[in-house]
Amino acid sequence: MDCASCVGKIQTALARLPGVSDVRASTITETLTATIDQTQISSATVEKRVAGLGYTLTRKLPPSLTSGPEHELLGRHDANAAHGCGDPGCDQDAQAPLTTAHQHDGVLAKQGHAHGENAGRPWWQASKGRLVLFTGAMLALAWMIKLSVPALAFWAFVGATLVGVAPVAQRAIAATRAGMPFTIEMLMSIAAAGALFIGAAEEGALVVFLFAVGEVLEGVAADRARAGIRALGELVPKTALVEENGIARDVPAASLAIGQTVLVRPGDRIPADGVILSGTSGIDESPVTGESFPSTKGAGDGVFAGSINREAALRVRVAKAAEDNTIARIIRLVEEAQEARAPTERFIDRFSRWYMPLIVGLALLVVLMPPLLFGGLWSTWVYRGLALLLIGCPCALVISVPASIASALSAGARRGLLMKGGAVIEAAAKTQIIAFDKTGTLTEGAPRVTDVAVYSGSEAEMLRLAAAVETGSNHPLAVAIVEWARTTGCRIQPADGVRAVPGQGVTGSLDGQEIFLGAPRFAEGGTTWPAGASERSAALEAEGKTVTALVVGGRLVGLIALRDEPRPDAKSALAALQDLGIRPIMLTGDNARTGAAIAGALGLEFRAEQMPDDKVAVIRALGVGGGVMMVGDGINDAPALAAASVGIAMGSGTDVALETADGALLRSHTYDVVEMIRLARAAMANIRQNIAVALGLKAVFLVTSVLGLTGLWIAILADTGATVIVTANALRLLGFFGSGGTSGGGDTAQPSEALEPAAA
């Protein structure tokens, strides 16, 4: 299937059959699903109807039904289906459609991602490509005959015309029987027959050839759009090393079960989403998230299927089945996004429904009115009417929107920017305000040590004592202090008698010294505080930081300040958004002091102490003046994400994001919000360009065709040319994040180097 009109033909044809419902076809995956009532119709009838339209069906069995009598029956059906309709123009090699294939309870169920098995191969090996070569050869032979034996030239061109138009006419007749008389195939068939009728066989043969070339070009463009999705599917290795009882054995990666342990050697791709059990290595996650720098991960860290283990062997526990891993979910998201049509696309679709009959009616008037009313020559006006019929074909217009949407979705997916369809792209392009959650969105989502004030002894000694009482605790502040100690190379020795004092801090002893680490207000009682220590503590707290005091033997050793710091790229991202004319605002559940400190550092307005319901109210109030995007972690911000025009979740909440939000930023980079806005705007600019080209060329050539300035072959060349132009323009979006950073729609994307500070 090459374009949205293919989907429309199949869905319309099947929807008219009795007992068939829930018909869905996808251009990107070349799949068809439907529910049938077998008491009213057989699956063979459904398949015959689709085959008549020029598509070959390939059955797919669920894994549980790959043996036994039912499998044998369907296997025989496969062999028959491979013959298709016998139509030489039917692209049997595209493996387009039925992904189904077992009619369990009358349901044709899609299994997996059934991309054509011949996808990605050279165009001349497909049947449409072979038809172009054969038709071109016939046309060249006819021209040679015209030069050598002029008397036979007419019949040579008639033969070339009939050979090229026969498969097209068969599909036109099948579509008419299915209730769709106004198709491009029917227009082509009428034009070719009319050309032969008025003696313009040479132009008829050329028109048929150019139409076949246009179909091949559409197929090549569609395959380019699918290439990114196929590449995602190929990221996951086919086999995995499963470790059982100390022995590793090769198994299919698709068969991995949750809880199994896999061995991932250096240089191998990780076969499943999971958690590292042992080993530390640099993980290249760029195939999944687009992150350009490998991340060092060790025991307890999560990993994505398709990521590359760069340095050392890892033992990984499988956390998700093959059909639920990150790659599979991304693929499903992009597939589903094709069905979420943009408002512009829906308008174009409705427009084309009455546009086609209008063009046919106008062509009839051009043919009939001048000869009947003004005595014009029938041959002249039939010729002009046929030219108008061809130039009026809406192919370029119909493909202008979905081609751009598909390219934008593919480019975004490769960059870790996931958007659920054209409606999301269009809404994102119109965004005027972006509301950010604070924790985990504008900030890292975990506290870290920011300031240390030493009042007794050395910083190294203070560090050793503080880590001693926090070792073993899973409290975020304790984890941050211990991690801070480790990064400085401190040898951590756990304290004795460690005890948590609820609401105050923690106590313990080390080397005979009593240690207290906790809130300053609880540390001041009975403790000697140096001059200026209380003021320093208050100043740090005023900056939105959490301050802990270390007291050893009744004296203050020092103060440690911690804060959930802004992401490294947050400030540059917010500045870039403001440059785009977008107003950023932070919504946080934290207290006003903390909110003011973070917002002040980043330079944006904020609302603090916001409960989930409060965030929803703010989003709705902001949305009165224009489109509002909400960016959060996809979990506690779910109500606000749903209330916004566009809800985008950070990668830290990927599982929820892929199911509930309108999109996700897999890399969890704040700057990716900027990239998403720019991509959306570029896509909409690209769509406007495509519509202008499609309608502009038609307006010009409709006039010239009626005036007789352009003929049949110019008309079809203009139509094919418009289709090629809009498709090529849409494909430019695939390079939106290229090295130069230039979009396909006239906007300038941020150079990839802008993300390097964030990655570092």
PDB file of C-alpha atoms in Angstrom, residues 89 161 232 238 243 313 316 366 377 380 393 429 460 467 517 519 525 543 579 600 607 613 629 657 668 682:
ATOM      1  CA  GLY A  89      -0.731  -5.077 -12.086  1.00  0.00           C
ATOM      2  CA  THR A 161      -1.672   1.414 -24.154  1.00  0.00           C
ATOM      3  CA  LEU A 232      13.537  -0.109  14.930  1.00  0.00           C
ATOM      4  CA  LYS A 238      17.111 -12.488  17.067  1.00  0.00           C
ATOM      5  CA  GLU A 243      21.725 -18.560  31.738  1.00  0.00           C
ATOM      6  CA  ALA A 313      29.780  -8.751  30.380  1.00  0.00           C
ATOM      7  CA  VAL A 316      20.401  -9.123  33.066  1.00  0.00           C
ATOM      8  CA  VAL A 366     -16.156  20.434 -21.038  1.00  0.00           C
ATOM      9  CA  LEU A 377     -15.367  19.631 -32.650  1.00  0.00           C
ATOM     10  CA  THR A 380     -11.094  18.531 -29.628  1.00  0.00           C
ATOM     11  CA  CYS A 393      -6.784  13.622  -9.959  1.00  0.00           C
ATOM     12  CA  ALA A 429       2.662  23.207  16.474  1.00  0.00           C
ATOM     13  CA  ALA A 460      37.199  14.451  54.314  1.00  0.00           C
ATOM     14  CA  ALA A 467      28.320   8.630  55.292  1.00  0.00           C
ATOM     15  CA  LEU A 517      22.945  13.952  61.416  1.00  0.00           C
ATOM     16  CA  ALA A 519      17.674  18.986  60.804  1.00  0.00           C
ATOM     17  CA  GLY A 525      19.833  22.067  71.445  1.00  0.00           C
ATOM     18  CA  GLU A 543      17.690  28.998  48.423  1.00  0.00           C
ATOM     19  CA  ASP A 579      12.658  32.640  21.542  1.00  0.00           C
ATOM     20  CA  GLY A 600      14.487  32.007  39.774  1.00  0.00           C
ATOM     21  CA  ARG A 607       2.876  28.215  40.804  1.00  0.00           C
ATOM     22  CA  ASP A 613      -6.446  18.994  40.998  1.00  0.00           C
ATOM     23  CA  MET A 629       1.214  21.685  26.484  1.00  0.00           C
ATOM     24  CA  ALA A 657       3.683   7.876  28.838  1.00  0.00           C
ATOM     25  CA  SER A 668      14.316  12.814  29.506  1.00  0.00           C
ATOM     26  CA  ALA A 682       8.275  22.099  10.528  1.00  0.00           C
TER      27      ALA A 682
END
